[in-house]
CSV table of C-alpha atoms and ligand atoms in Angstrom, one decimal:
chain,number,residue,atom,x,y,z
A,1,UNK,CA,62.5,101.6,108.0
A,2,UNK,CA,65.6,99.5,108.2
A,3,UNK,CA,65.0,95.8,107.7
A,4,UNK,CA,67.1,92.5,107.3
A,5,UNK,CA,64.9,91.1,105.0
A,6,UNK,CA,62.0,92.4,102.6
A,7,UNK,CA,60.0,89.3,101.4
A,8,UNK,CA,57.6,89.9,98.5
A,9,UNK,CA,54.6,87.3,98.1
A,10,UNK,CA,52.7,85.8,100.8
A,11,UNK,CA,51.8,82.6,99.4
A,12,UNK,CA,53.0,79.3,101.0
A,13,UNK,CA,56.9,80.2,100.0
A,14,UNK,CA,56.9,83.7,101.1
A,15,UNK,CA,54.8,82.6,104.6
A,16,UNK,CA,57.1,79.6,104.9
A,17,UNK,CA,60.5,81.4,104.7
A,18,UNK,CA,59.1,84.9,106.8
A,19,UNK,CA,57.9,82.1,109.3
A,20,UNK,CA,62.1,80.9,109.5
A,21,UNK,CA,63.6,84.4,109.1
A,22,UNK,CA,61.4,85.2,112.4
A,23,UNK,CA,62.4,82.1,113.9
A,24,UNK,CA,66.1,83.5,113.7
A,25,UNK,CA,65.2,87.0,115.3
A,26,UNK,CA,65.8,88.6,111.7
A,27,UNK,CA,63.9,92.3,110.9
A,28,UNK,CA,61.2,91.5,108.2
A,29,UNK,CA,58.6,92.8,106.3
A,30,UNK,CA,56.3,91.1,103.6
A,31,UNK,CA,54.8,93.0,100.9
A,32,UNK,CA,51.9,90.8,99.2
A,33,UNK,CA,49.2,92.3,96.7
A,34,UNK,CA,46.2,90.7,97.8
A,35,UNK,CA,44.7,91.2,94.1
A,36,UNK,CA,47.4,89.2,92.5
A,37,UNK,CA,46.7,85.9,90.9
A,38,UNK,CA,47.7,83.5,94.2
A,39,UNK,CA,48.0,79.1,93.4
A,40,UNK,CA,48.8,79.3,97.0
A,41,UNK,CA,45.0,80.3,98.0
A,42,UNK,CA,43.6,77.8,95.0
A,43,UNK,CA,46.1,74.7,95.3
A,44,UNK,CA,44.1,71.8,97.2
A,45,UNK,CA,47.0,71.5,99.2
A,46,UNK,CA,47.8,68.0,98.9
A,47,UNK,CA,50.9,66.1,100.0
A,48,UNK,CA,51.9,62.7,99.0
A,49,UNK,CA,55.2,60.7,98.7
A,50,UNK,CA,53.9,58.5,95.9
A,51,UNK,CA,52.7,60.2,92.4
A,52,UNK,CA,52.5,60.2,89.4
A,53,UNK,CA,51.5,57.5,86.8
A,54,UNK,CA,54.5,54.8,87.4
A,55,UNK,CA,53.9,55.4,91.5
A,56,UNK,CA,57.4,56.7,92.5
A,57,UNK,CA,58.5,58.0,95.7
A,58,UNK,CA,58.5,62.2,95.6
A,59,UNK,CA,62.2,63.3,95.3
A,60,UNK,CA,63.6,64.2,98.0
A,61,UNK,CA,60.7,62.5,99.9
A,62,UNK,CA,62.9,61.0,103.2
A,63,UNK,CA,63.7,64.6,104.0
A,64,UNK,CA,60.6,66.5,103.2
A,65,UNK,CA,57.9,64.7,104.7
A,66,UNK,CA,59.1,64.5,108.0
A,67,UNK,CA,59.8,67.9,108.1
A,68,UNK,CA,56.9,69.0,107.0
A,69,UNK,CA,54.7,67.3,109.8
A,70,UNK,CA,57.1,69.0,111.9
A,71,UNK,CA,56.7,72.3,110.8
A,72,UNK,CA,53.2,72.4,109.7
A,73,UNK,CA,52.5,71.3,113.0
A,74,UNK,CA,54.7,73.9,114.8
A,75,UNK,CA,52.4,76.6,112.6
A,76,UNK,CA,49.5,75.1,114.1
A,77,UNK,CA,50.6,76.2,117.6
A,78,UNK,CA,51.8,79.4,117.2
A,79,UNK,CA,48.4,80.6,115.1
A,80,UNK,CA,46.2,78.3,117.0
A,81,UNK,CA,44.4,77.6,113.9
A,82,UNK,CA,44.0,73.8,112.9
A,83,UNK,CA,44.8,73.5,109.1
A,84,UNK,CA,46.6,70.4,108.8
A,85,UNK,CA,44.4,66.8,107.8
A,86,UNK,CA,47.0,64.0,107.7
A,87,UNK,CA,44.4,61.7,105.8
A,88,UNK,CA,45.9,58.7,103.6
A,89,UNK,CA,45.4,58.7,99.9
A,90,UNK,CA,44.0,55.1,98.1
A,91,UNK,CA,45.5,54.9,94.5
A,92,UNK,CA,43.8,52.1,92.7
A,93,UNK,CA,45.7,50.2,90.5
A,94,UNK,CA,45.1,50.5,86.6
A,95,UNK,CA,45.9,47.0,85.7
A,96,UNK,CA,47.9,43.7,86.6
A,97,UNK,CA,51.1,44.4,85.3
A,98,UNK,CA,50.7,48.0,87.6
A,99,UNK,CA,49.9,45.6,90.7
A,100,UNK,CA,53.1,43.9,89.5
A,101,UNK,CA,55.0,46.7,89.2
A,102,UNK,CA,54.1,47.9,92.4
A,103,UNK,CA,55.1,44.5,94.3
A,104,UNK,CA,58.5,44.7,92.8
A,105,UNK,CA,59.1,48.3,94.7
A,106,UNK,CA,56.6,47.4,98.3
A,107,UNK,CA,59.5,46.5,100.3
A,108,UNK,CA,62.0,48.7,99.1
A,109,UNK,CA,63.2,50.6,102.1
A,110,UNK,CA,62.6,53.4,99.8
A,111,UNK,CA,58.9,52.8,99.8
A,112,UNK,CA,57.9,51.3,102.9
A,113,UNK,CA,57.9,54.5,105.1
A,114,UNK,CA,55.0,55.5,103.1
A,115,UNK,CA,52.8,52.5,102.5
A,116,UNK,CA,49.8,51.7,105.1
A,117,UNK,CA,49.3,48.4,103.0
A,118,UNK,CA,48.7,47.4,99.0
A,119,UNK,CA,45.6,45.5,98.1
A,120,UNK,CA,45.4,42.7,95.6
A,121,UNK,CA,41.5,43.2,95.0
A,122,UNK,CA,38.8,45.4,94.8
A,123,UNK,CA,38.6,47.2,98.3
A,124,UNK,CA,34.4,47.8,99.4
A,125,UNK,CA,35.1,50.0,102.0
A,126,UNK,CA,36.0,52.7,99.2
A,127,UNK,CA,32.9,53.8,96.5
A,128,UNK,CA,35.9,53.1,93.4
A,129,UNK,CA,36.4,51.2,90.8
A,130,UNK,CA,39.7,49.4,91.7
A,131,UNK,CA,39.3,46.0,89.9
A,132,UNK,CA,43.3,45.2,90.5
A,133,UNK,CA,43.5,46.7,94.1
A,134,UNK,CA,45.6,49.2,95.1
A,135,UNK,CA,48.3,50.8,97.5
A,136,UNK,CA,47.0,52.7,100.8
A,137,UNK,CA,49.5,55.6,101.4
A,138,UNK,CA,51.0,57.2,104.7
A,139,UNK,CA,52.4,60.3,105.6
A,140,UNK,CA,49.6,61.7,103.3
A,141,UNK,CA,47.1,64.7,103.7
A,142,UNK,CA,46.4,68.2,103.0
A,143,UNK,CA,46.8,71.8,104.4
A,144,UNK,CA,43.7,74.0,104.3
A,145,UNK,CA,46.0,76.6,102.5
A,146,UNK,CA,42.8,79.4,102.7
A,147,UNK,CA,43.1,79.1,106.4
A,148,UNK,CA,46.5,78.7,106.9
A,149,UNK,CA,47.3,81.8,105.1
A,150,UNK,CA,44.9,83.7,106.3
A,151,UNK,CA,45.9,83.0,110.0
A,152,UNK,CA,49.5,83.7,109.0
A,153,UNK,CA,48.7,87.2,107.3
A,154,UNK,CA,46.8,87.7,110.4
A,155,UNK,CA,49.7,86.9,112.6
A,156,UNK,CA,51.9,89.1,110.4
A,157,UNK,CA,49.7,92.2,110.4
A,158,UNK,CA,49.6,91.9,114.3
A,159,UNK,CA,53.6,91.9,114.2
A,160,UNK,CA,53.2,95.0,111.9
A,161,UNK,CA,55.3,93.0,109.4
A,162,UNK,CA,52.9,92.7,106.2
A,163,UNK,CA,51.6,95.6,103.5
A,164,UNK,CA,48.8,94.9,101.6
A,165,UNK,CA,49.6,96.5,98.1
A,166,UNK,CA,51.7,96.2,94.9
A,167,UNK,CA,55.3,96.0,94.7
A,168,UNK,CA,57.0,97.9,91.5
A,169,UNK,CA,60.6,96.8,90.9
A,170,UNK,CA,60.9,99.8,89.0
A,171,UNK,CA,61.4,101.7,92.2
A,172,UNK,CA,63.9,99.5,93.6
A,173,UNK,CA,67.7,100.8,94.2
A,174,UNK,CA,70.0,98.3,94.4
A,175,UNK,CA,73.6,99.3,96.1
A,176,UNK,CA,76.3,96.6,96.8
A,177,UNK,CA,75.0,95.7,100.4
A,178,UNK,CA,71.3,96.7,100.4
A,179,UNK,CA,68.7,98.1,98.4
A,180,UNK,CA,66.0,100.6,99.1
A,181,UNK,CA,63.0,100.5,98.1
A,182,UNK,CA,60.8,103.9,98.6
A,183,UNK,CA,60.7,104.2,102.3
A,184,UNK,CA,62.8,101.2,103.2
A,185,UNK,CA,66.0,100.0,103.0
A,186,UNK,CA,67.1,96.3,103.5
A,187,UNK,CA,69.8,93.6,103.7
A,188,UNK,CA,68.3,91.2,101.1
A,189,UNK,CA,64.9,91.3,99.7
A,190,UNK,CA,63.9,87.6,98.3
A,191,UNK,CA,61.1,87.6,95.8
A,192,UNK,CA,58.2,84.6,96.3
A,193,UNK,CA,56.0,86.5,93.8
A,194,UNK,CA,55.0,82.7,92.3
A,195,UNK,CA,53.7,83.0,88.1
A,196,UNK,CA,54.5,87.0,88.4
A,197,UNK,CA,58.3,86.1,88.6
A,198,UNK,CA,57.2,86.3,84.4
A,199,UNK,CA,57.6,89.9,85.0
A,200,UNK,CA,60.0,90.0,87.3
A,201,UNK,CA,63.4,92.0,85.6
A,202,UNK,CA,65.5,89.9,88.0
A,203,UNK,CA,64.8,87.4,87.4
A,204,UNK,CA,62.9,86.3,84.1
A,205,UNK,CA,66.1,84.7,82.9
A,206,UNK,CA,65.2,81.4,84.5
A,207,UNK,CA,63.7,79.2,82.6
A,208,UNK,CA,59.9,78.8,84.0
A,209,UNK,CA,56.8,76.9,82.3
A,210,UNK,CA,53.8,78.0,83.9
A,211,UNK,CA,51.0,75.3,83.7
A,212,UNK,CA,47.5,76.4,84.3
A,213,UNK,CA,45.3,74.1,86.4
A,214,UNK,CA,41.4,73.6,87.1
A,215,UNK,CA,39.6,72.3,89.8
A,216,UNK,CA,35.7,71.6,90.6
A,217,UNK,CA,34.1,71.6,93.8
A,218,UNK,CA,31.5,68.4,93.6
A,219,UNK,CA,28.6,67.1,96.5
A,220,UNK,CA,27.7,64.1,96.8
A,221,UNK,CA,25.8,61.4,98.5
A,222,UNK,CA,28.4,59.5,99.1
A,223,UNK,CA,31.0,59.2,101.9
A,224,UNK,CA,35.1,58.7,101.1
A,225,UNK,CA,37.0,59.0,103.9
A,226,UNK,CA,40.3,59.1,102.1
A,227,UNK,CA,41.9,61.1,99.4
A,228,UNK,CA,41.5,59.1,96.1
A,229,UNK,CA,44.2,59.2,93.1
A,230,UNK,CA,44.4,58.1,90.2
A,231,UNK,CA,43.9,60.2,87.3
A,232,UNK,CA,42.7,63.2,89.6
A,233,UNK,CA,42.7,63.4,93.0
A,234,UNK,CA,39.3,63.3,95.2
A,235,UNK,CA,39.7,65.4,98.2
A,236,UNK,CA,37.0,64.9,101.1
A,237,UNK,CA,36.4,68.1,102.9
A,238,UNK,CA,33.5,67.2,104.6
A,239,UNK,CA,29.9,66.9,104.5
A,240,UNK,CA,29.8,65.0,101.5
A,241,UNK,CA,31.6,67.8,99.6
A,242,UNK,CA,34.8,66.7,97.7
A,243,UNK,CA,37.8,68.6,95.7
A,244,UNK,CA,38.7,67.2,92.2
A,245,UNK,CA,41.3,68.0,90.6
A,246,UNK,CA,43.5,68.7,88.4
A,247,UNK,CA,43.6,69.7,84.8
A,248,UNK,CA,47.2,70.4,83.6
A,249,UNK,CA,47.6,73.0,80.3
A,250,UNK,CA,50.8,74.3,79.4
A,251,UNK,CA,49.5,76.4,76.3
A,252,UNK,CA,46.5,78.6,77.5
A,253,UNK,CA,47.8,81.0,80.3
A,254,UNK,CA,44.6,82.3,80.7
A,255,UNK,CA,43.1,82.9,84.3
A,256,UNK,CA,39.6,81.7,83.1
A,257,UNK,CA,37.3,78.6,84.0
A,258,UNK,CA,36.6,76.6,81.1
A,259,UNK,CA,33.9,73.8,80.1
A,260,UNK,CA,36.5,71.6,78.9
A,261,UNK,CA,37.6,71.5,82.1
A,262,UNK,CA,34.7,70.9,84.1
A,263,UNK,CA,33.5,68.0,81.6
A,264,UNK,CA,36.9,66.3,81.8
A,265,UNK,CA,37.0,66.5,85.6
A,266,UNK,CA,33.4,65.1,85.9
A,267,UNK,CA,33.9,62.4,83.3
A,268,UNK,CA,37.4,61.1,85.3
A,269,UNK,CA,35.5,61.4,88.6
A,270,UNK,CA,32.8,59.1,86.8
A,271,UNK,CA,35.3,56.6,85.8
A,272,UNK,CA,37.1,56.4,88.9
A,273,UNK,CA,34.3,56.2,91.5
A,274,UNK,CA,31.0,55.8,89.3
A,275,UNK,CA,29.2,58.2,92.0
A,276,UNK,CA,25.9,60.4,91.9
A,277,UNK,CA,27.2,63.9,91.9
A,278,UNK,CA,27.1,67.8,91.6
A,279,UNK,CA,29.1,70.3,90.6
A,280,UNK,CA,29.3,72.9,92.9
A,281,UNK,CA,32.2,75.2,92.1
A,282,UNK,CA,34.8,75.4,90.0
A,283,UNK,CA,38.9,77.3,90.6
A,284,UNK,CA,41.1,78.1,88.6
A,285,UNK,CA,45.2,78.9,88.7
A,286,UNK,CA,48.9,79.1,87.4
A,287,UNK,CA,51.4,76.8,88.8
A,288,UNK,CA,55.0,78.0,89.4
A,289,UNK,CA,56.1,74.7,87.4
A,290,UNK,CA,60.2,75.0,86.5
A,291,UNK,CA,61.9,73.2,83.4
A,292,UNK,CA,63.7,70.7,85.2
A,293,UNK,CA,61.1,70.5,88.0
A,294,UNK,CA,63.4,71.7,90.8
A,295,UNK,CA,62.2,75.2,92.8
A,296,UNK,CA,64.5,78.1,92.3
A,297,UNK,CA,66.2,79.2,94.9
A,298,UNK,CA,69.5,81.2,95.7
A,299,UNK,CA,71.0,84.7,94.9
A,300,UNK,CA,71.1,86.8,91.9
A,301,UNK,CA,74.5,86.4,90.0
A,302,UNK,CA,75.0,89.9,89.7
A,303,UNK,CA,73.2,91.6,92.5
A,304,UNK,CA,73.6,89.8,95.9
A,305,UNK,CA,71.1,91.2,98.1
A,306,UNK,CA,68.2,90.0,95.2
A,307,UNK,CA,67.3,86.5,96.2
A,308,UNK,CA,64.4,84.2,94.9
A,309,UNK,CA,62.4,81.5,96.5
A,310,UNK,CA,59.9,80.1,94.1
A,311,UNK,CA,58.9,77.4,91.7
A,312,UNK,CA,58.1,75.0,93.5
A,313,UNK,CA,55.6,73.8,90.9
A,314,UNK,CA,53.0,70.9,91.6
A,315,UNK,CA,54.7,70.3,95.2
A,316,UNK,CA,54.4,73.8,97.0
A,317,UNK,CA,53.2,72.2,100.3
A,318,UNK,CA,55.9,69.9,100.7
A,319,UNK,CA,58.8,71.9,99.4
A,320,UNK,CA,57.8,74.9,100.9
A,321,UNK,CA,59.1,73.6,104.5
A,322,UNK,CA,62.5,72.2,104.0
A,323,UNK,CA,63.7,74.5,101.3
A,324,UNK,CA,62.8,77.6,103.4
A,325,UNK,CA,65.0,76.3,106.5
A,326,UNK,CA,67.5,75.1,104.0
A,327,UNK,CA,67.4,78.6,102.3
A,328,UNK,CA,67.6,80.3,105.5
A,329,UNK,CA,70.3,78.7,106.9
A,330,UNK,CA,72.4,79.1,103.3
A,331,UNK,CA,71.7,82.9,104.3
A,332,UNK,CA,72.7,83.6,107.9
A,333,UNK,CA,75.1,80.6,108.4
A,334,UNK,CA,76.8,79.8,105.0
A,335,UNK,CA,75.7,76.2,104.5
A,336,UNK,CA,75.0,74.8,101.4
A,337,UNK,CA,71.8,75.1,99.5
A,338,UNK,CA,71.5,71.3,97.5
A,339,UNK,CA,72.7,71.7,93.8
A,340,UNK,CA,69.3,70.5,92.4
A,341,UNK,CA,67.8,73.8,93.8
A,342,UNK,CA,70.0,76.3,93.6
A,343,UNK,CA,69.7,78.7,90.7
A,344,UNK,CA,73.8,78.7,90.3
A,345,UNK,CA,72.6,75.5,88.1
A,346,UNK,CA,71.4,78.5,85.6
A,347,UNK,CA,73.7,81.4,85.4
A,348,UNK,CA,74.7,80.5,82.3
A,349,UNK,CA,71.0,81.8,81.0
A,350,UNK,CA,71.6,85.1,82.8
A,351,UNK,CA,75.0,86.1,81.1
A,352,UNK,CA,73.7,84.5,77.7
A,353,UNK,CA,70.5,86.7,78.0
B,401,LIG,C1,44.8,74.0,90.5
B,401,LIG,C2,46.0,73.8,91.3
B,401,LIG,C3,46.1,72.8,92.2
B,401,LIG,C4,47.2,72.6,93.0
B,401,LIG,N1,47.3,71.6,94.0
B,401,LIG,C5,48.4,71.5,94.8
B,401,LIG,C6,48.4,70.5,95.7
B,401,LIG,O1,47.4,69.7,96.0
B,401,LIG,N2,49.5,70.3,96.5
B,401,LIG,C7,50.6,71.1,96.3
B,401,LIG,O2,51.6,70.9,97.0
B,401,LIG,N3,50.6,72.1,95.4
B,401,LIG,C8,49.5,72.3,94.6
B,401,LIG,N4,49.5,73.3,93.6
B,401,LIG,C9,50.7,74.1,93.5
B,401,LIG,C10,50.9,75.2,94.5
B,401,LIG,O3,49.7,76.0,94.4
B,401,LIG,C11,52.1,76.0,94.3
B,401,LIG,O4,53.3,75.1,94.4
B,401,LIG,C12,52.3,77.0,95.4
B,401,LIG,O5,51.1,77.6,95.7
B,401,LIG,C13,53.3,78.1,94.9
B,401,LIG,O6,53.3,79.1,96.0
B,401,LIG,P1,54.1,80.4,95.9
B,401,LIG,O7,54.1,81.1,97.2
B,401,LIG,O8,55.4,80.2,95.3
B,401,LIG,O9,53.3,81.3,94.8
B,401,LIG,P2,51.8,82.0,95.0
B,401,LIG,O10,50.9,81.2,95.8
B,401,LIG,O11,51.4,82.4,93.6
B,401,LIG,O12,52.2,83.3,95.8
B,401,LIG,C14,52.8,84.4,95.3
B,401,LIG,C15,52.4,85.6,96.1
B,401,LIG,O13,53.1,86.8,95.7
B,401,LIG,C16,52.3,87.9,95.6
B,401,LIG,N5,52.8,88.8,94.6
B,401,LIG,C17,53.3,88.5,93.3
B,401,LIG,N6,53.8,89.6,92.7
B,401,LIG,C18,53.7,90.6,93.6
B,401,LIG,C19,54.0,92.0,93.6
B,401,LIG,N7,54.6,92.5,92.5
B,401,LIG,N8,53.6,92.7,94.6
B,401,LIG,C20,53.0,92.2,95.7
B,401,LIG,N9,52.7,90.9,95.8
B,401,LIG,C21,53.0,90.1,94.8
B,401,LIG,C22,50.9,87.3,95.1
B,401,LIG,O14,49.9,88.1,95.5
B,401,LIG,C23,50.9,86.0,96.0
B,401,LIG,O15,50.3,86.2,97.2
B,401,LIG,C24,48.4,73.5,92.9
B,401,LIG,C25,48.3,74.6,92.0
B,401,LIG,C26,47.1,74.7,91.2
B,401,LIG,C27,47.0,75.9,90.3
């Protein structure tokens, strides 16, 4: 089979960038092993333009989450499936000087895009402890990434464009304009393989610190409408079930479930909301987390039918969107990927290596 592109990984990079390749009428196929560890199918799916302890603006935050709606919703259409909950998150301030902190940046241009409105004092609509207030934020929400992937792989298989097994790179033949790969041969084949990229011989030169995460599945008598962060995030999902999450390890690699976990979790979730509760469920996963935070995307140095699209880290739902059409139009129409992205930033690893 002759192909433009071969895509391998069908978590929310390889799904966003087949989803642009098909947009431009390009032959593809996606190999995904269904077995494989996926973050795509245990991330909570979150996206939010403020994070992080000292409440910045995501980078890159004007461009992404416009897109983003824009796209996400465009998915929505074409697998009539309904995955995406804009919902705005409440992040309750830790102290005064935070609440002044925060007031210095409100108005910034920057900011305001994304703020609903910031409270000086505690907010009773919300179950939390939020003694200094806190900022309502917009443009906010999450993707129900189980369903959106599995409509996508469904819309795939009906297009006869996704196999369901392994991909060996051992097998792979790489000439100066294509490679084959047992039966096939294509233009470029772009690896989204996420935390397997670790064994990747392309591309396991790039310098990627894989963080393992943990979340638990609570119920609880009480009803929050809106995500909560601070700390952890409390994702609603209805019924009076919530998401909390996340625990961040950069030492233990292991795909295991741990107490630890769970009683850290649970004890954060009791300080921030002082709730009854249950756990219910408990996920774990590796996050394809880069060292200077940026994804990795471009062409090998060497080979230049190889390409990558991955770690994208913390921030896979609101990357994913703009990078692929940004990647995709690098590839078929020569524009620019942005410097912060591109894994040119890193050749100097490869011919060191
Ligand atoms: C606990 C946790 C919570 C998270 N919460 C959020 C959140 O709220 N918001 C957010 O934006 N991000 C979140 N993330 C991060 C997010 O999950 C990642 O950014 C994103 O899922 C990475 O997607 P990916 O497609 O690059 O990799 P993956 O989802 O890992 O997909 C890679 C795919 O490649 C396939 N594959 C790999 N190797 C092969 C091979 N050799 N042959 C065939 N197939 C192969 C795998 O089967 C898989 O389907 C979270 C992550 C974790 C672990």
């Amino acid at each position: 089979m002759n192909l433009d592109y071969l895509i391998i990984g069908q978590g929310i990079s390889g799904s966003l960038l087949a989803y642009h390749l098909i947009k431009y009428q390009k032959k593809i196929l996606v190999i995904d092993d269904p077995k494989s560890n996926v973050s795509s199918s245990v991330a909570a799916g979150i996206y939010n333009p403020i994070t992080g302890r000292r409440l910045v603006r995501t980078w890159n935050a004007h461009h992404l989450f416009p897109f983003l709606k824009k796209e996400y919703g465009e998915l929505e259409n074409i697998l009539s499936a309904k995955f995406m909950h804009p919902v705005n998150i409440y992040r309750p301030f830790t102290s005064i000087a935070e609440q002044n902190d925060w007031m210095a940046k409100a108005n910034d241009p920057m900011y305001r895009p994304f703020v609903v409105e910031t409270k000086i004092g505690s907010d009773e609509t919300y179950p939390v402890n939020d003694p200094f207030g806190g900022v309502v934020i917009d443009q906010s929400g999450y993707i129900d990434l189980p369903k959106f992937l599995g409509s996508f792989c469904q819309y795939l298989t009906n297009e006869s464009r996704l196999r369901e097994e392994y991909f060996d790179d051992n097998d792979l033949e790489i000439h100066q304009h294509q490679v084959k790969y047992r039966d096939l041969v294509t233009k470029k084949i772009i690896f989204c393989d996420g935390t397997h990229i670790k064994s990747n011989q392309y591309f396991n030169w790039l310098p990627f610190r894989l963080v393992k995460g943990e979340l638990i599945d609570l119920k609880s008598d009480v009803a929050i409408d809106n995500i909560i962060i601070r700390g952890i995030f409390v994702l609603p999902l209805g019924s009076n079930f919530y998401r909390v999450g996340a625990t961040y390890d950069w030492e233990n690699q292991l795909l295991k479930t741990t107490d630890e976990a769970k009683t850290d979790l649970g004890q954060k979730f009791e300080e921030l909301t002082s709730v009854p509760y249950e756990v219910v469920g408990q996920q774990v996963g590796i996050r394809p987390t880069t060292k200077d935070r940026r994804p990795f995307i471009g062409l090998h140095p060497k080979f230049e039918p190889i390409g990558i699209f991955n770690g994208l880290g913390t921030k896979g739902i609101s990357l994913a969107p703009y990078y692929a059409n940004q990647f995709v139009e690098y590839l078929e129409n020569g524009r620019e990927l942005d410097s912060e992205v591109n894994i040119a930033r890193y050749f100097s690893l490869y011919y060191l290596k």
